[in-house]
Amino acid sequence: MQQSYTTLNNGIQMPLLGLGVYNMHSAEAEAAIHAALETGYRLIDTAASYGNEAEVGNAIRNSAIPRSEIFVTTKVANTDQGYDNALRAFDASMQKLNIDYIDLYLLHWPIKNTRKETWQAVEKLYTEKRVRAVGVANYLVPFLEELKTYATVIPVVNQAEFTPYLFLKDLLQYSKQHAIQLQAYSPIVRGKKNNDPKLTAIADKYNKTPVQIILRWAVQHGVSTIPKSSNPERIKQNFDIFNFSISDNDMMLID
């Protein structure tokens, strides 16, 4: 089954579907990444604050998949914000991951007093070609508007919580207008909506699971999505969304 890709505003390609590894550690994290790569995933999303960059790096180095085919995202932690701190944090992430390069480096949260200088540090990493792409996370429209006033590089990605139950239509439209790729974390609502009758009715219609419907809905909106699972069966199920389409009517119902 083929993965779908999106072209970021700096011309590099990123898979639309990835594996999130929040709160996964040690052998569990490495096994999950191995299962995901075997299944066909090519995007792995971690963060300094998850405390598992070393495991992510180990899994990638031990994989038979060429490094050039795997897209790796990590993020500067809130405790590492500020210009010099963020530059040091990037070096620490590189060391823990122990891979040749990071594909995407995100500013994890828009912390009021430090977000400007942190973004300037992130830009420096990009202009010096130390990272392939840079972006932000948890930025709603007012934060993106503020960022425009001092950024010299447009973020390629904004990672935010985005689901049919938290349908941030204004953020989706803004992202498309400004060529920022929206990426959804916690896309499957931590499994809490799997028994929603409206969702299960649509899932039955397509002979898919409620989770597959939610993930397909995101991808059809052009939103990248990074469901988290360490269960090999669920990892496979979550990837099985590229062989069907949701009708326009059903998309509107889910919206």
PDB file of N, CA and C in Angstrom, residues 140-209:
ATOM      1  N   LEU A 140      -2.367  28.735  16.949  1.00  0.00           N
ATOM      2  CA  LEU A 140      -3.650  29.094  16.357  1.00  0.00           C
ATOM      3  C   LEU A 140      -3.448  30.348  15.514  1.00  0.00           C
ATOM      4  N   VAL A 141      -4.495  30.774  14.802  1.00  0.00           N
ATOM      5  CA  VAL A 141      -4.343  31.863  13.831  1.00  0.00           C
ATOM      6  C   VAL A 141      -3.696  33.133  14.424  1.00  0.00           C
ATOM      7  N   PRO A 142      -4.095  33.599  15.627  1.00  0.00           N
ATOM      8  CA  PRO A 142      -3.451  34.818  16.150  1.00  0.00           C
ATOM      9  C   PRO A 142      -1.930  34.678  16.324  1.00  0.00           C
ATOM     10  N   PHE A 143      -1.472  33.476  16.728  1.00  0.00           N
ATOM     11  CA  PHE A 143      -0.023  33.252  16.875  1.00  0.00           C
ATOM     12  C   PHE A 143       0.664  33.269  15.513  1.00  0.00           C
ATOM     13  N   LEU A 144       0.017  32.692  14.500  1.00  0.00           N
ATOM     14  CA  LEU A 144       0.598  32.676  13.152  1.00  0.00           C
ATOM     15  C   LEU A 144       0.659  34.091  12.583  1.00  0.00           C
ATOM     16  N   GLU A 145      -0.373  34.886  12.878  1.00  0.00           N
ATOM     17  CA  GLU A 145      -0.385  36.284  12.423  1.00  0.00           C
ATOM     18  C   GLU A 145       0.748  37.071  13.082  1.00  0.00           C
ATOM     19  N   GLU A 146       0.955  36.823  14.371  1.00  0.00           N
ATOM     20  CA  GLU A 146       2.047  37.493  15.086  1.00  0.00           C
ATOM     21  C   GLU A 146       3.398  37.062  14.504  1.00  0.00           C
ATOM     22  N   LEU A 147       3.534  35.783  14.234  1.00  0.00           N
ATOM     23  CA  LEU A 147       4.787  35.237  13.691  1.00  0.00           C
ATOM     24  C   LEU A 147       5.163  35.932  12.376  1.00  0.00           C
ATOM     25  N   LYS A 148       4.135  36.230  11.575  1.00  0.00           N
ATOM     26  CA  LYS A 148       4.358  36.901  10.283  1.00  0.00           C
ATOM     27  C   LYS A 148       5.058  38.244  10.438  1.00  0.00           C
ATOM     28  N   THR A 149       4.888  38.884  11.601  1.00  0.00           N
ATOM     29  CA  THR A 149       5.455  40.225  11.790  1.00  0.00           C
ATOM     30  C   THR A 149       6.969  40.215  11.945  1.00  0.00           C
ATOM     31  N   TYR A 150       7.541  39.042  12.291  1.00  0.00           N
ATOM     32  CA  TYR A 150       9.012  39.018  12.453  1.00  0.00           C
ATOM     33  C   TYR A 150       9.703  37.849  11.749  1.00  0.00           C
ATOM     34  N   ALA A 151       8.944  36.891  11.252  1.00  0.00           N
ATOM     35  CA  ALA A 151       9.582  35.731  10.608  1.00  0.00           C
ATOM     36  C   ALA A 151      10.128  36.106   9.234  1.00  0.00           C
ATOM     37  N   THR A 152      11.287  35.562   8.900  1.00  0.00           N
ATOM     38  CA  THR A 152      11.793  35.725   7.532  1.00  0.00           C
ATOM     39  C   THR A 152      11.641  34.411   6.769  1.00  0.00           C
ATOM     40  N   VAL A 153      11.304  33.348   7.503  1.00  0.00           N
ATOM     41  CA  VAL A 153      11.042  32.036   6.905  1.00  0.00           C
ATOM     42  C   VAL A 153       9.610  31.658   7.283  1.00  0.00           C
ATOM     43  N   ILE A 154       8.808  31.260   6.297  1.00  0.00           N
ATOM     44  CA  ILE A 154       7.441  30.808   6.599  1.00  0.00           C
ATOM     45  C   ILE A 154       7.540  29.385   7.144  1.00  0.00           C
ATOM     46  N   PRO A 155       6.888  29.084   8.283  1.00  0.00           N
ATOM     47  CA  PRO A 155       6.934  27.694   8.762  1.00  0.00           C
ATOM     48  C   PRO A 155       6.340  26.754   7.710  1.00  0.00           C
ATOM     49  N   VAL A 156       6.942  25.587   7.550  1.00  0.00           N
ATOM     50  CA  VAL A 156       6.405  24.639   6.558  1.00  0.00           C
ATOM     51  C   VAL A 156       5.232  23.861   7.131  1.00  0.00           C
ATOM     52  N   VAL A 157       5.241  23.667   8.454  1.00  0.00           N
ATOM     53  CA  VAL A 157       4.223  22.853   9.126  1.00  0.00           C
ATOM     54  C   VAL A 157       3.752  23.568  10.382  1.00  0.00           C
ATOM     55  N   ASN A 158       2.457  23.420  10.670  1.00  0.00           N
ATOM     56  CA  ASN A 158       1.929  23.776  11.989  1.00  0.00           C
ATOM     57  C   ASN A 158       1.226  22.531  12.511  1.00  0.00           C
ATOM     58  N   GLN A 159       1.729  22.011  13.614  1.00  0.00           N
ATOM     59  CA  GLN A 159       1.157  20.799  14.200  1.00  0.00           C
ATOM     60  C   GLN A 159       0.197  21.216  15.311  1.00  0.00           C
ATOM     61  N   ALA A 160      -1.047  20.779  15.211  1.00  0.00           N
ATOM     62  CA  ALA A 160      -2.052  21.177  16.200  1.00  0.00           C
ATOM     63  C   ALA A 160      -3.013  20.024  16.437  1.00  0.00           C
ATOM     64  N   GLU A 161      -3.745  20.107  17.535  1.00  0.00           N
ATOM     65  CA  GLU A 161      -4.788  19.096  17.761  1.00  0.00           C
ATOM     66  C   GLU A 161      -5.936  19.416  16.808  1.00  0.00           C
ATOM     67  N   PHE A 162      -6.290  18.458  15.977  1.00  0.00           N
ATOM     68  CA  PHE A 162      -7.267  18.698  14.916  1.00  0.00           C
ATOM     69  C   PHE A 162      -7.992  17.387  14.649  1.00  0.00           C
ATOM     70  N   THR A 163      -9.291  17.376  14.905  1.00  0.00           N
ATOM     71  CA  THR A 163     -10.103  16.163  14.720  1.00  0.00           C
ATOM     72  C   THR A 163     -11.505  16.588  14.290  1.00  0.00           C
ATOM     73  N   PRO A 164     -12.366  15.634  13.914  1.00  0.00           N
ATOM     74  CA  PRO A 164     -13.755  16.013  13.621  1.00  0.00           C
ATOM     75  C   PRO A 164     -14.455  16.612  14.856  1.00  0.00           C
ATOM     76  N   TYR A 165     -13.905  16.345  16.038  1.00  0.00           N
ATOM     77  CA  TYR A 165     -14.508  16.850  17.274  1.00  0.00           C
ATOM     78  C   TYR A 165     -13.847  18.146  17.733  1.00  0.00           C
ATOM     79  N   LEU A 166     -12.785  18.508  17.056  1.00  0.00           N
ATOM     80  CA  LEU A 166     -12.110  19.786  17.274  1.00  0.00           C
ATOM     81  C   LEU A 166     -11.730  20.277  15.872  1.00  0.00           C
ATOM     82  N   PHE A 167     -12.779  20.625  15.130  1.00  0.00           N
ATOM     83  CA  PHE A 167     -12.613  20.966  13.712  1.00  0.00           C
ATOM     84  C   PHE A 167     -12.286  22.452  13.601  1.00  0.00           C
ATOM     85  N   LEU A 168     -11.000  22.758  13.523  1.00  0.00           N
ATOM     86  CA  LEU A 168     -10.532  24.149  13.491  1.00  0.00           C
ATOM     87  C   LEU A 168     -10.531  24.646  12.041  1.00  0.00           C
ATOM     88  N   LYS A 169     -11.732  24.950  11.571  1.00  0.00           N
ATOM     89  CA  LYS A 169     -11.900  25.288  10.156  1.00  0.00           C
ATOM     90  C   LYS A 169     -11.095  26.535   9.770  1.00  0.00           C
ATOM     91  N   ASP A 170     -11.089  27.526  10.675  1.00  0.00           N
ATOM     92  CA  ASP A 170     -10.343  28.758  10.363  1.00  0.00           C
ATOM     93  C   ASP A 170      -8.848  28.480  10.252  1.00  0.00           C
ATOM     94  N   LEU A 171      -8.349  27.586  11.104  1.00  0.00           N
ATOM     95  CA  LEU A 171      -6.919  27.250  11.057  1.00  0.00           C
ATOM     96  C   LEU A 171      -6.596  26.480   9.772  1.00  0.00           C
ATOM     97  N   LEU A 172      -7.497  25.585   9.373  1.00  0.00           N
ATOM     98  CA  LEU A 172      -7.317  24.821   8.135  1.00  0.00           C
ATOM     99  C   LEU A 172      -7.277  25.760   6.928  1.00  0.00           C
ATOM    100  N   GLN A 173      -8.221  26.706   6.882  1.00  0.00           N
ATOM    101  CA  GLN A 173      -8.276  27.643   5.755  1.00  0.00           C
ATOM    102  C   GLN A 173      -7.054  28.561   5.737  1.00  0.00           C
ATOM    103  N   TYR A 174      -6.679  29.055   6.897  1.00  0.00           N
ATOM    104  CA  TYR A 174      -5.511  29.937   7.007  1.00  0.00           C
ATOM    105  C   TYR A 174      -4.260  29.200   6.534  1.00  0.00           C
ATOM    106  N   SER A 175      -4.114  27.955   6.971  1.00  0.00           N
ATOM    107  CA  SER A 175      -2.941  27.154   6.604  1.00  0.00           C
ATOM    108  C   SER A 175      -2.851  27.010   5.094  1.00  0.00           C
ATOM    109  N   LYS A 176      -3.995  26.723   4.466  1.00  0.00           N
ATOM    110  CA  LYS A 176      -4.000  26.538   3.001  1.00  0.00           C
ATOM    111  C   LYS A 176      -3.671  27.849   2.288  1.00  0.00           C
ATOM    112  N   GLN A 177      -4.230  28.950   2.784  1.00  0.00           N
ATOM    113  CA  GLN A 177      -3.975  30.252   2.150  1.00  0.00           C
ATOM    114  C   GLN A 177      -2.507  30.655   2.258  1.00  0.00           C
ATOM    115  N   HIS A 178      -1.837  30.241   3.343  1.00  0.00           N
ATOM    116  CA  HIS A 178      -0.459  30.676   3.588  1.00  0.00           C
ATOM    117  C   HIS A 178       0.575  29.580   3.322  1.00  0.00           C
ATOM    118  N   ALA A 179       0.135  28.508   2.652  1.00  0.00           N
ATOM    119  CA  ALA A 179       1.043  27.399   2.268  1.00  0.00           C
ATOM    120  C   ALA A 179       1.759  26.790   3.470  1.00  0.00           C
ATOM    121  N   ILE A 180       1.048  26.720   4.606  1.00  0.00           N
ATOM    122  CA  ILE A 180       1.575  26.040   5.794  1.00  0.00           C
ATOM    123  C   ILE A 180       0.852  24.703   5.897  1.00  0.00           C
ATOM    124  N   GLN A 181       1.588  23.619   5.963  1.00  0.00           N
ATOM    125  CA  GLN A 181       0.971  22.296   6.053  1.00  0.00           C
ATOM    126  C   GLN A 181       0.447  22.067   7.475  1.00  0.00           C
ATOM    127  N   LEU A 182      -0.864  21.876   7.588  1.00  0.00           N
ATOM    128  CA  LEU A 182      -1.439  21.557   8.896  1.00  0.00           C
ATOM    129  C   LEU A 182      -1.219  20.068   9.181  1.00  0.00           C
ATOM    130  N   GLN A 183      -0.799  19.777  10.405  1.00  0.00           N
ATOM    131  CA  GLN A 183      -0.564  18.389  10.811  1.00  0.00           C
ATOM    132  C   GLN A 183      -1.324  18.136  12.114  1.00  0.00           C
ATOM    133  N   ALA A 184      -2.089  17.052  12.150  1.00  0.00           N
ATOM    134  CA  ALA A 184      -2.951  16.763  13.293  1.00  0.00           C
ATOM    135  C   ALA A 184      -2.290  15.802  14.262  1.00  0.00           C
ATOM    136  N   TYR A 185      -2.171  16.239  15.537  1.00  0.00           N
ATOM    137  CA  TYR A 185      -1.773  15.276  16.564  1.00  0.00           C
ATOM    138  C   TYR A 185      -3.006  14.872  17.369  1.00  0.00           C
ATOM    139  N   SER A 186      -2.918  13.754  18.083  1.00  0.00           N
ATOM    140  CA  SER A 186      -4.094  13.149  18.744  1.00  0.00           C
ATOM    141  C   SER A 186      -5.276  13.077  17.780  1.00  0.00           C
ATOM    142  N   PRO A 187      -5.025  12.627  16.524  1.00  0.00           N
ATOM    143  CA  PRO A 187      -6.097  12.699  15.520  1.00  0.00           C
ATOM    144  C   PRO A 187      -7.261  11.765  15.808  1.00  0.00           C
ATOM    145  N   ILE A 188      -7.005  10.693  16.569  1.00  0.00           N
ATOM    146  CA  ILE A 188      -8.081   9.720  16.785  1.00  0.00           C
ATOM    147  C   ILE A 188      -8.735   9.900  18.160  1.00  0.00           C
ATOM    148  N   VAL A 189      -8.582  11.102  18.715  1.00  0.00           N
ATOM    149  CA  VAL A 189      -9.269  11.503  19.958  1.00  0.00           C
ATOM    150  C   VAL A 189      -9.004  10.486  21.076  1.00  0.00           C
ATOM    151  N   ARG A 190      -7.792   9.938  21.067  1.00  0.00           N
ATOM    152  CA  ARG A 190      -7.372   8.938  22.074  1.00  0.00           C
ATOM    153  C   ARG A 190      -8.363   7.778  22.183  1.00  0.00           C
ATOM    154  N   GLY A 191      -9.032   7.468  21.058  1.00  0.00           N
ATOM    155  CA  GLY A 191      -9.953   6.331  21.019  1.00  0.00           C
ATOM    156  C   GLY A 191     -11.284   6.572  21.706  1.00  0.00           C
ATOM    157  N   LYS A 192     -11.507   7.802  22.190  1.00  0.00           N
ATOM    158  CA  LYS A 192     -12.705   8.069  23.008  1.00  0.00           C
ATOM    159  C   LYS A 192     -13.990   8.154  22.199  1.00  0.00           C
ATOM    160  N   LYS A 193     -13.883   8.293  20.880  1.00  0.00           N
ATOM    161  CA  LYS A 193     -15.089   8.480  20.063  1.00  0.00           C
ATOM    162  C   LYS A 193     -15.391   7.261  19.186  1.00  0.00           C
ATOM    163  N   ASN A 194     -14.714   6.153  19.459  1.00  0.00           N
ATOM    164  CA  ASN A 194     -14.870   4.973  18.593  1.00  0.00           C
ATOM    165  C   ASN A 194     -16.284   4.406  18.591  1.00  0.00           C
ATOM    166  N   ASN A 195     -17.090   4.752  19.608  1.00  0.00           N
ATOM    167  CA  ASN A 195     -18.462   4.250  19.662  1.00  0.00           C
ATOM    168  C   ASN A 195     -19.504   5.313  19.329  1.00  0.00           C
ATOM    169  N   ASP A 196     -19.054   6.439  18.828  1.00  0.00           N
ATOM    170  CA  ASP A 196     -20.000   7.488  18.419  1.00  0.00           C
ATOM    171  C   ASP A 196     -20.889   6.922  17.310  1.00  0.00           C
ATOM    172  N   PRO A 197     -22.219   6.865  17.513  1.00  0.00           N
ATOM    173  CA  PRO A 197     -23.108   6.247  16.521  1.00  0.00           C
ATOM    174  C   PRO A 197     -23.004   6.870  15.128  1.00  0.00           C
ATOM    175  N   LYS A 198     -22.807   8.198  15.068  1.00  0.00           N
ATOM    176  CA  LYS A 198     -22.699   8.856  13.750  1.00  0.00           C
ATOM    177  C   LYS A 198     -21.441   8.379  13.024  1.00  0.00           C
ATOM    178  N   LEU A 199     -20.364   8.235  13.803  1.00  0.00           N
ATOM    179  CA  LEU A 199     -19.094   7.799  13.218  1.00  0.00           C
ATOM    180  C   LEU A 199     -19.141   6.313  12.837  1.00  0.00           C
ATOM    181  N   THR A 200     -19.708   5.483  13.705  1.00  0.00           N
ATOM    182  CA  THR A 200     -19.753   4.034  13.411  1.00  0.00           C
ATOM    183  C   THR A 200     -20.642   3.761  12.204  1.00  0.00           C
ATOM    184  N   ALA A 201     -21.694   4.565  12.024  1.00  0.00           N
ATOM    185  CA  ALA A 201     -22.576   4.387  10.856  1.00  0.00           C
ATOM    186  C   ALA A 201     -21.798   4.629   9.563  1.00  0.00           C
ATOM    187  N   ILE A 202     -20.976   5.682   9.549  1.00  0.00           N
ATOM    188  CA  ILE A 202     -20.164   5.976   8.351  1.00  0.00           C
ATOM    189  C   ILE A 202     -19.106   4.892   8.166  1.00  0.00           C
ATOM    190  N   ALA A 203     -18.496   4.462   9.269  1.00  0.00           N
ATOM    191  CA  ALA A 203     -17.467   3.411   9.188  1.00  0.00           C
ATOM    192  C   ALA A 203     -18.052   2.123   8.597  1.00  0.00           C
ATOM    193  N   ASP A 204     -19.254   1.743   9.048  1.00  0.00           N
ATOM    194  CA  ASP A 204     -19.907   0.521   8.532  1.00  0.00           C
ATOM    195  C   ASP A 204     -20.154   0.634   7.027  1.00  0.00           C
ATOM    196  N   LYS A 205     -20.548   1.817   6.607  1.00  0.00           N
ATOM    197  CA  LYS A 205     -20.844   2.054   5.188  1.00  0.00           C
ATOM    198  C   LYS A 205     -19.625   1.768   4.293  1.00  0.00           C
ATOM    199  N   TYR A 206     -18.442   2.119   4.789  1.00  0.00           N
ATOM    200  CA  TYR A 206     -17.220   1.929   3.994  1.00  0.00           C
ATOM    201  C   TYR A 206     -16.474   0.649   4.371  1.00  0.00           C
ATOM    202  N   ASN A 207     -17.050  -0.100   5.313  1.00  0.00           N
ATOM    203  CA  ASN A 207     -16.403  -1.322   5.799  1.00  0.00           C
ATOM    204  C   ASN A 207     -15.008  -1.022   6.367  1.00  0.00           C
ATOM    205  N   LYS A 208     -14.940   0.065   7.142  1.00  0.00           N
ATOM    206  CA  LYS A 208     -13.697   0.504   7.778  1.00  0.00           C
ATOM    207  C   LYS A 208     -13.959   0.716   9.268  1.00  0.00           C
ATOM    208  N   THR A 209     -12.894   0.891  10.042  1.00  0.00           N
ATOM    209  CA  THR A 209     -13.076   1.178  11.473  1.00  0.00           C
ATOM    210  C   THR A 209     -13.311   2.682  11.654  1.00  0.00           C
TER     211      THR A 209
END
